[in-house]
Short mmCIF file of C-alpha atoms in Angstrom, two decimals:
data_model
loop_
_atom_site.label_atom_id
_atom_site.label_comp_id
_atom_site.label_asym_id
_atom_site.label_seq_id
_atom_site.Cartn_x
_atom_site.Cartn_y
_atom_site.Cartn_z
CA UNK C 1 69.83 106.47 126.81
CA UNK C 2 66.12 106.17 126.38
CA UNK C 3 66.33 102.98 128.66
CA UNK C 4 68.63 100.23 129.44
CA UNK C 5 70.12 97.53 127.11
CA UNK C 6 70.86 94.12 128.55
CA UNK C 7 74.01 92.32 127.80
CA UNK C 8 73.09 88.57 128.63
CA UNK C 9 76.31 87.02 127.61
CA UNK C 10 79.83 88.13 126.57
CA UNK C 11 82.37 85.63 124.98
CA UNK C 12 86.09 86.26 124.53
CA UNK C 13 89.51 84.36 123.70
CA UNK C 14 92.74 86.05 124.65
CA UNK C 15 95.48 85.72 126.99
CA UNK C 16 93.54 85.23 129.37
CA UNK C 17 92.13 82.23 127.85
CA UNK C 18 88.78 81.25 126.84
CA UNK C 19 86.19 81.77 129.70
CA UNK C 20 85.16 84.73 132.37
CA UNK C 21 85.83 81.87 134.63
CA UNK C 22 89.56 81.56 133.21
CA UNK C 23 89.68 85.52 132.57
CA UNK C 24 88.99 86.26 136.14
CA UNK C 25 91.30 83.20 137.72
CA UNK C 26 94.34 85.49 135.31
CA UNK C 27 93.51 89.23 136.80
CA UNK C 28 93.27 87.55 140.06
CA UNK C 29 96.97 87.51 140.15
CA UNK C 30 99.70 90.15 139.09
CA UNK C 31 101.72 87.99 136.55
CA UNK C 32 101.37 89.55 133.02
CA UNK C 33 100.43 87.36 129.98
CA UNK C 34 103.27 89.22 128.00
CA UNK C 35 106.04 87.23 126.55
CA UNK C 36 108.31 88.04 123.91
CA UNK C 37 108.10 85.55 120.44
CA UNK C 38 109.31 85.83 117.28
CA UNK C 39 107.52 87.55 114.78
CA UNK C 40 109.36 87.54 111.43
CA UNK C 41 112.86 87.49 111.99
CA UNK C 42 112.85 89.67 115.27
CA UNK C 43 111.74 88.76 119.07
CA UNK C 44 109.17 90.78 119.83
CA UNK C 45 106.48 91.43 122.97
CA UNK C 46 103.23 89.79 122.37
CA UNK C 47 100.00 88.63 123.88
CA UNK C 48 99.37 84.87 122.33
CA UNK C 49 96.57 82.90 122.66
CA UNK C 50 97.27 79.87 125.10
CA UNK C 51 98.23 76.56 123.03
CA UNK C 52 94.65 75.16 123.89
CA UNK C 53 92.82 77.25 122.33
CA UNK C 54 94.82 77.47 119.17
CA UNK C 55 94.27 73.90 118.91
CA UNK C 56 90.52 74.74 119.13
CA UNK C 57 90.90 77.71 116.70
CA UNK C 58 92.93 75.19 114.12
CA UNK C 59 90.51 72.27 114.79
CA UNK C 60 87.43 74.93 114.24
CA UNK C 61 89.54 75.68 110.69
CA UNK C 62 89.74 72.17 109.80
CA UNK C 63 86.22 71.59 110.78
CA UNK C 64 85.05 72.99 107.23
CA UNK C 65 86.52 73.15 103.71
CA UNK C 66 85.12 76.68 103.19
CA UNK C 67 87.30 77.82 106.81
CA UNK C 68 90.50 76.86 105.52
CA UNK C 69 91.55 79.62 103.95
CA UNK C 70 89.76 82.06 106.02
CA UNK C 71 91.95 84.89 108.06
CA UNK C 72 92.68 83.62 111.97
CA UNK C 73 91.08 87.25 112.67
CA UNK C 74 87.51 85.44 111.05
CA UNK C 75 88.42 82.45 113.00
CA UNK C 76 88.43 83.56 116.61
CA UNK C 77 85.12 86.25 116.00
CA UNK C 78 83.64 82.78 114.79
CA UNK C 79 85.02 80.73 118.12
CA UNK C 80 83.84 83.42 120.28
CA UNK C 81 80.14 84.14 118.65
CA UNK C 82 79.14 80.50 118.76
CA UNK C 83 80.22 80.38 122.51
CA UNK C 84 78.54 83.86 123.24
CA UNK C 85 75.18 82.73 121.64
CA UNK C 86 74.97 79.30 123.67
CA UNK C 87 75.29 81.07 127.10
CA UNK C 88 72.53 83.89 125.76
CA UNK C 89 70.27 80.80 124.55
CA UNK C 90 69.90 82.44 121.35
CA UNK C 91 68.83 78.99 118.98
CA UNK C 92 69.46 79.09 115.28
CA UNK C 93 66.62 76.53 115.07
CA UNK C 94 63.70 79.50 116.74
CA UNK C 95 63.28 82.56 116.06
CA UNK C 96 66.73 83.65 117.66
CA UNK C 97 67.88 83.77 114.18
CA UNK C 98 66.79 87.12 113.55
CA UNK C 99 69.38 88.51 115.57
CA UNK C 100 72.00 91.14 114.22
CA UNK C 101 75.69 91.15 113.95
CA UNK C 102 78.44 93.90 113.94
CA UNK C 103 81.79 92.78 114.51
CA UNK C 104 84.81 95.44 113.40
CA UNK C 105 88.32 95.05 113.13
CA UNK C 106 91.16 97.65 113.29
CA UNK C 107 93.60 95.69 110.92
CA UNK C 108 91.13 93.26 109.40
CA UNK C 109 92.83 90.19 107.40
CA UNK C 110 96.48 91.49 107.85
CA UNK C 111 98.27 88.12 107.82
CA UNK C 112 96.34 87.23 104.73
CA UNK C 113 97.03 90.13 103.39
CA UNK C 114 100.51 90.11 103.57
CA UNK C 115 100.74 86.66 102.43
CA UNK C 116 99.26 87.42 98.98
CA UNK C 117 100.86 90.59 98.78
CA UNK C 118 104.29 89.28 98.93
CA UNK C 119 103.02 86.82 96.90
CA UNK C 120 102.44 89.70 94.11
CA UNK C 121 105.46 90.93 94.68
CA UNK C 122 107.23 87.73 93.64
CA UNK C 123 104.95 86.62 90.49
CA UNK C 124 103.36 89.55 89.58
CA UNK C 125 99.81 87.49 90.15
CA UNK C 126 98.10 86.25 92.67
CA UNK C 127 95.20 84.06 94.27
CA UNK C 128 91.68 83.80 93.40
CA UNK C 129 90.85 84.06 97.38
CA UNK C 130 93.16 86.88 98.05
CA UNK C 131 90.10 89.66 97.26
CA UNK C 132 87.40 87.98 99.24
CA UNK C 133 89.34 86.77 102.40
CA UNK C 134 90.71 90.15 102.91
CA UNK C 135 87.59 92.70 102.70
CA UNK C 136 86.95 94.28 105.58
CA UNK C 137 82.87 92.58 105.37
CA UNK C 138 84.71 89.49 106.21
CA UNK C 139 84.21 88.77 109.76
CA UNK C 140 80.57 89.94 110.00
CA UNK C 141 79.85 87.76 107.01
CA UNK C 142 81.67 84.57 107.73
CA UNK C 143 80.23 84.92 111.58
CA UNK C 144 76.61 85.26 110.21
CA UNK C 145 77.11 82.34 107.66
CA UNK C 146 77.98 80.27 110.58
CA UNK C 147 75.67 81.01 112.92
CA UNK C 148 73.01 80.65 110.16
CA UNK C 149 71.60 83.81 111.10
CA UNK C 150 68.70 86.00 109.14
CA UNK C 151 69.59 89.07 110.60
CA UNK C 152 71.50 92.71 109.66
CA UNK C 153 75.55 92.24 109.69
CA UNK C 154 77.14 95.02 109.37
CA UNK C 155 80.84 95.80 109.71
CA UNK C 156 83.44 98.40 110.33
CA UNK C 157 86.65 99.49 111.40
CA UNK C 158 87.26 102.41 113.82
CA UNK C 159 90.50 101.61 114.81
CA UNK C 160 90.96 100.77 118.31
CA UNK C 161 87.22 101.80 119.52
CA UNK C 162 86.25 99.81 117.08
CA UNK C 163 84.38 96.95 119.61
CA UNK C 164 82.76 100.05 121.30
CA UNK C 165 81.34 101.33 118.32
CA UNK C 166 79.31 97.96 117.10
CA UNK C 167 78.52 97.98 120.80
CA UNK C 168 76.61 101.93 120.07
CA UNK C 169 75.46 100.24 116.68
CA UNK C 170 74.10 97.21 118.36
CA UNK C 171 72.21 99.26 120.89
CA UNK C 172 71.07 102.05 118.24
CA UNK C 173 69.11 99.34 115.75
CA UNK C 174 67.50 97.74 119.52
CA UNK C 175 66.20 101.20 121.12
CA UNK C 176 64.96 102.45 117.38
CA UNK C 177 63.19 99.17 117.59
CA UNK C 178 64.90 97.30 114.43
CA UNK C 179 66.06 94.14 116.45
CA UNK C 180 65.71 93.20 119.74
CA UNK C 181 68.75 91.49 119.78
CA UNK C 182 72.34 91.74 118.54
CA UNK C 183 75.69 90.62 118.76
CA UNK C 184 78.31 92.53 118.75
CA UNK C 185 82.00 92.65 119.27
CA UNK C 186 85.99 92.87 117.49
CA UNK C 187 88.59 90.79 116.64
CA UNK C 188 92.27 91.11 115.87
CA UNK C 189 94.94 88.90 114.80
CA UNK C 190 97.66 91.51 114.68
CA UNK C 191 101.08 89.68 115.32
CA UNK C 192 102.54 89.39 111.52
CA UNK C 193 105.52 91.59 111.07
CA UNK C 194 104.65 94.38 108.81
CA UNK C 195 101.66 95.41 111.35
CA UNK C 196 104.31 95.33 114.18
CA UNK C 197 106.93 96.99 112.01
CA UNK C 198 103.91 99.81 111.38
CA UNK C 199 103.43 100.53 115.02
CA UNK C 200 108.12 100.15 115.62
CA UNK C 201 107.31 102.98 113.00
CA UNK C 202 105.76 104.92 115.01
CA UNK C 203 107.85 104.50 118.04
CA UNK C 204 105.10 103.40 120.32
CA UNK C 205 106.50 99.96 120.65
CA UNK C 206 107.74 98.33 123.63
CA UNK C 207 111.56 97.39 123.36
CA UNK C 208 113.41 94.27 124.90
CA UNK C 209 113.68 96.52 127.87
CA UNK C 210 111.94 97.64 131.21
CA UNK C 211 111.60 101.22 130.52
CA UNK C 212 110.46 102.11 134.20
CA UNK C 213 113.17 104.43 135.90
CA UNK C 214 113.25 101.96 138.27
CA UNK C 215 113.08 98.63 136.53
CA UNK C 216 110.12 95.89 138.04
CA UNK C 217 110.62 92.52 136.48
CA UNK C 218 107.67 91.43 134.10
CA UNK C 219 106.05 93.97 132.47
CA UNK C 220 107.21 95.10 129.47
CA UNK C 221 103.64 96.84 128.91
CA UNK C 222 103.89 99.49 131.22
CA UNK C 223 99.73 101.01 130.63
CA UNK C 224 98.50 103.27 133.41
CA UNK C 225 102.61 104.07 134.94
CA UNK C 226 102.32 107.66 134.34
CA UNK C 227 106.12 108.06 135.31
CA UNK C 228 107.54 106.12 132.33
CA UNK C 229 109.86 107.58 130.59
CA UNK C 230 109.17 105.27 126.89
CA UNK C 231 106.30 104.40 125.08
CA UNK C 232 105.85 100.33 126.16
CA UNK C 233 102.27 99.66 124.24
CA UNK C 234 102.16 95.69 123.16
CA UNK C 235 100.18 93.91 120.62
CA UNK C 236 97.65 90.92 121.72
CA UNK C 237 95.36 88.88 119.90
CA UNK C 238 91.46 88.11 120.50
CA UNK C 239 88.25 88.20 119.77
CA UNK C 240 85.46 89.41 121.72
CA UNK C 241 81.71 89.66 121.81
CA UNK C 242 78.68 90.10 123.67
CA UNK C 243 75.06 89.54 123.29
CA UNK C 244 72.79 92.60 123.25
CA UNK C 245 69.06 92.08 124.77
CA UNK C 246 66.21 94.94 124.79
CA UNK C 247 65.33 93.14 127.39
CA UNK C 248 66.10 90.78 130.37
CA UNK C 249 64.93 87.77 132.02
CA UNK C 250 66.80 88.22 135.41
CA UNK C 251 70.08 86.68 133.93
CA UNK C 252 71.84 89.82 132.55
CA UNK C 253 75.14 89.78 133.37
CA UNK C 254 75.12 93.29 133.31
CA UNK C 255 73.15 96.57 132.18
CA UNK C 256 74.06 99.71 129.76
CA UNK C 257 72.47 102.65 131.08
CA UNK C 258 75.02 105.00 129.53
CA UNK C 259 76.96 105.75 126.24
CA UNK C 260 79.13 108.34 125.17
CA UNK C 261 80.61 108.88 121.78
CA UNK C 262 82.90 111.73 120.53
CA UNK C 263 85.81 112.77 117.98
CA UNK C 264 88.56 116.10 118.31
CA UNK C 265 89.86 117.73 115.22
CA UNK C 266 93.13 115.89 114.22
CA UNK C 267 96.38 117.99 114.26
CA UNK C 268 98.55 114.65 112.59
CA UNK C 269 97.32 111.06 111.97
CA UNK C 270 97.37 109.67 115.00
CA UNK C 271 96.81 112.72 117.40
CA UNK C 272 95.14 113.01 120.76
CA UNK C 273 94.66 116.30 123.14
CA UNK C 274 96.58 116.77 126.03
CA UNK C 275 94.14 116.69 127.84
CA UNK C 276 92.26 114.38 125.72
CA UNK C 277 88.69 116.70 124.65
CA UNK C 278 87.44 113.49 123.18
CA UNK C 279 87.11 111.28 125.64
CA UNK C 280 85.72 113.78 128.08
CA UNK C 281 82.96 114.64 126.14
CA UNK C 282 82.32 111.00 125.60
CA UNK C 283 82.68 110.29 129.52
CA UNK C 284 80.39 113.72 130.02
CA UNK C 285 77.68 112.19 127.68
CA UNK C 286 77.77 108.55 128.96
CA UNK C 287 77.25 109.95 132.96
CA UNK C 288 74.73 112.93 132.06
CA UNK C 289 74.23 114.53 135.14
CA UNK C 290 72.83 111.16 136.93
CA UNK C 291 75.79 109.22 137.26
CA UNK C 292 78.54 111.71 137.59
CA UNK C 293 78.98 111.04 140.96
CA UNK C 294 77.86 107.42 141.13
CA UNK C 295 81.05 105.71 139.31
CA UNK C 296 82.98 103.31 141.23
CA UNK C 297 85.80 102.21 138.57
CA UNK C 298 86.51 103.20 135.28
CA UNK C 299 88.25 100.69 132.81
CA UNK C 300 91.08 102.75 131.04
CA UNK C 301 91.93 103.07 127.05
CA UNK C 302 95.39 103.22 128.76
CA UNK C 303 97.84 101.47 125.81
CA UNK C 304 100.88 102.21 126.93
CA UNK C 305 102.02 104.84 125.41
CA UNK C 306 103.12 108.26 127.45
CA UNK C 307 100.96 110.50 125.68
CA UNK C 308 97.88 108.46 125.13
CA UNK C 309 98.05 107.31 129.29
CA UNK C 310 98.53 110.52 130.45
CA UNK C 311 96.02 112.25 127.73
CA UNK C 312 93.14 110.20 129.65
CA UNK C 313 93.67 110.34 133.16
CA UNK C 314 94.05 113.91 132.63
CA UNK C 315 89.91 114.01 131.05
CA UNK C 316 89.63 111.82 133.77
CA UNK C 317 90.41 114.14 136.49
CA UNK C 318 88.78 116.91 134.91
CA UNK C 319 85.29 115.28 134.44
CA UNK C 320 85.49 113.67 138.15
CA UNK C 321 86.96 116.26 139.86
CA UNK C 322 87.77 115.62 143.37
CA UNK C 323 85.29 112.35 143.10
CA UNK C 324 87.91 110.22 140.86
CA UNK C 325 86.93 106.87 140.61
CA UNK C 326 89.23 103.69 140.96
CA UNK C 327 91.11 103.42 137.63
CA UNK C 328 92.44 100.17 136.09
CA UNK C 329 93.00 98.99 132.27
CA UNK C 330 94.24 95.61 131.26
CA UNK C 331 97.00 96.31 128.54
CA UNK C 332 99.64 95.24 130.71
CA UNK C 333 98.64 91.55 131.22
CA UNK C 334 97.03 91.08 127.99
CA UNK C 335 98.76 94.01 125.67
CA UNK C 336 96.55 95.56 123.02
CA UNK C 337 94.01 94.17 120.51
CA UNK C 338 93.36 97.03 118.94
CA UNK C 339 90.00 96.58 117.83
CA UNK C 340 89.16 93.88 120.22
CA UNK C 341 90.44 95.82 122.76
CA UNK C 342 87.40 97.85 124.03
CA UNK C 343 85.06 94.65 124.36
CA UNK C 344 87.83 92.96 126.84
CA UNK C 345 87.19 96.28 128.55
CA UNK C 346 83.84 95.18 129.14
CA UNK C 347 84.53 91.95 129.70
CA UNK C 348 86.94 93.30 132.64
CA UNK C 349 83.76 95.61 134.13
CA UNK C 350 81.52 92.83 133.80
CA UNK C 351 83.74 90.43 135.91
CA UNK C 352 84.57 93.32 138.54
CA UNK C 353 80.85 93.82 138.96
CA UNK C 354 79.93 90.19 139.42
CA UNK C 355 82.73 89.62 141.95
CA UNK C 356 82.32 93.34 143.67
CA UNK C 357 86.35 93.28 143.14
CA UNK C 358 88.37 96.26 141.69
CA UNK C 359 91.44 94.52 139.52
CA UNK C 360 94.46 96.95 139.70
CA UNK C 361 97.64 97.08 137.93
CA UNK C 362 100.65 96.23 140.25
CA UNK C 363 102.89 98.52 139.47
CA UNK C 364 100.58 101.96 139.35
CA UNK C 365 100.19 104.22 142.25
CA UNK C 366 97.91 103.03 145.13
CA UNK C 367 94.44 103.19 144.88
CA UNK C 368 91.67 103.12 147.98
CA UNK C 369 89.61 100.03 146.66
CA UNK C 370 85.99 100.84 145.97
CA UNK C 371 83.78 99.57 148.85
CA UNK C 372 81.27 98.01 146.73
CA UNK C 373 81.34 97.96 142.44
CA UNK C 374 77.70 98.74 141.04
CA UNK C 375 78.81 101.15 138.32
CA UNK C 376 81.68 100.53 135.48
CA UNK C 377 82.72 103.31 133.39
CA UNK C 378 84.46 101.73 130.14
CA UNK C 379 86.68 103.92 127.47
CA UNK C 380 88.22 103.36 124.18
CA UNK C 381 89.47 105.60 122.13
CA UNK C 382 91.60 104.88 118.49
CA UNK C 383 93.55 106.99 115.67
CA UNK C 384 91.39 110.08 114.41
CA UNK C 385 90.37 110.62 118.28
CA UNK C 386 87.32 108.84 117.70
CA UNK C 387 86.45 108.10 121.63
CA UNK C 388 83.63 105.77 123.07
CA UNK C 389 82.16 105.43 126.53
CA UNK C 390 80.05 103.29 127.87
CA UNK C 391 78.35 102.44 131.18
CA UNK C 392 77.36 99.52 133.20
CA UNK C 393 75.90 98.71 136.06
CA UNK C 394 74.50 95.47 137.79
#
């Protein structure tokens, strides 16, 4: 990087609930979020937003005529950019409202679009809304409208890096000197049964079952046990986004002084390496030579699967050598949110480096804690090997 970019406030709702203060209170202890609900007709595992804030997210779709028909996925990127924005300071009344805004989604409007898809299905016909409240521009454009902002929105969807990669946007258009500020993030609202029927599909799933040879109560999400015999990944919803500075007024909550981006030839849709190429030629270009030896934790893709686990801590080992730092991911407590996912990530590194506290998961090997936390190595990777680091410090 040419020089640092400033994040000065990050915003999330999840599990965890709707605050770092709640977020942190949540890894501070080893119970997972996981529980299983019904989804369709079946009882699935799932990471739900706590009642509260669905109350907020309802009252927040009640609030106006033209967010009553908008996807939940729109919804929570809205809840979460009007919170991030009020702890950066960013007005809508100055000239704050020239900020930017990318926020991606792996699945997009999915419950929507199931809705008026079986809704074709049956008539043969279907709603006037059913094309605009299910393009993929949605979020970006709803979050702008509401935030009354002047500035570029862009969106995307890279799968599960897909937070990571408005994060590289966000930074790109500040250090070409385009904007000095943006906001950036994902959301996902992925629990409607044909998207969890897609990933049963693909037998990556976690069953009604501990699949740990030796069964541990609780986690049905078993990311980072590299002994697992079954896939156990998990679908969770959120939204999460943070506020990009140039620069910083001594409030940062955190600094990016490396990225990595990178993506391996594909040998079936949703193929990774062994040994996972792409990720450690993202790691190798986020730590240049500088900070190769100066990482203290890295934040895992990790999401529960055997292959994709093992893939990473494998590049892992081979781009820290001997020096491996502490490792930790948080798709066990919260389960995965796809293309939210990688922004909780950096939520996670954010709260680790303000408390100098390594979070680990309970039932992985042992880990020396990290004496001090100054440097956070984050990852996310998604289908098509499309891999993103990124690097904070303090």
């Amino acid at each position: 990087m040419k020089e640092p970019v400033y994040i000065t406030a990050i915003s999330s709702i999840s599990p965890l609930g709707n605050s770092l203060e709640q977020a942190w209170e949540n890894y501070k202890n080893d119970d997972t979020q996981l529980k299983e609900i019904e989804i369709g007709d079946k009882k699935v595992w799932a990471g739900t937003l706590p009642e509260k804030v669905s109350d907020e997210i309802t009252a927040l779709k009640n609030s106006d005529n033209k967010y009553t028909n908008l996807d939940e996925s729109v919804l929570y990127a809205m809840y979460a950019s009007r919170k991030a924005i009020e702890k950066a300071g960013w007005s809508i009344e100055s000239k704050d409202v020239d900020f930017g805004v990318n926020i991606g989604s792996s699945r997009g409007a999915t419950a929507l679009f199931e809705k008026f898809h079986k809704e074709f299905l049956k008539d043969d016909s279907t709603s006037t809304l059913a094309s605009p409240t299910t393009t993929l521009g949605n979020i970006s454009s709803w979050v702008a409208h509401d935030l009354k902002t002047k500035g570029p929105e862009i969106s995307h969807s890279i799968t599960c890096s897909t937070a990571l990669h408005a994060m590289l946007n966000g930074i790109a258009w500040i250090q070409s000197g385009m904007a000095t500020k943006f906001l950036v993030g994902g959301s996902e609202a992925p629990l409607t049964p044909f998207t969890i029927a897609q990933m049963k599909a693909l037998k990556i799933y976690s069953n009604n079952k501990n699949s740990h040879p030796e069964p541990v109560e609780g986690f049905p999400c078993r990311a980072f046990d590299l002994d697992k015999k079954q896939n156990t990944m998990v679908l969770g919803e959120a939204a999460s986004v943070a506020c990009l500075e140039k620069e910083s007024s001594g409030e940062a909550l955190a600094k990016i002084i490396g990225i990595g981006y990178a993506t391996e030839p594909l040998t079936h849709n949703v193929s990774i390496s062994a040994d996972a190429k792409c990720f450690q030629d993202a790691m190798a270009m986020a730590l240049g030579d500088k900070y190769r030896n100066s990482v203290d934790v890295v934040v895992m893709h990790a999401p529960g699967t055997i292959k994709g686990d093992l893939s990473e801590f494998k590049a892992i080992k081979k781009i820290f050598c001997n020096k491996k730092p502490f490792l930790t991911t948080n798709k066990w407590k919260v389960g995965h949110t796809f293309g939210a996912s990688g922004m909780l990530s950096v939520e996670m590194a954010i709260l680790m480096l303000q408390n100098n506290k390594a979070i680990s998961v309970p039932f992985a090997e042992k880990q020396q804690n990290p004496k001090s936390i100054k440097t956070v190595l984050v990852n996310a990777v998604g289908f098509g090997g499309n891999a993103v680091s990124i690097l904070l410090s303090k």
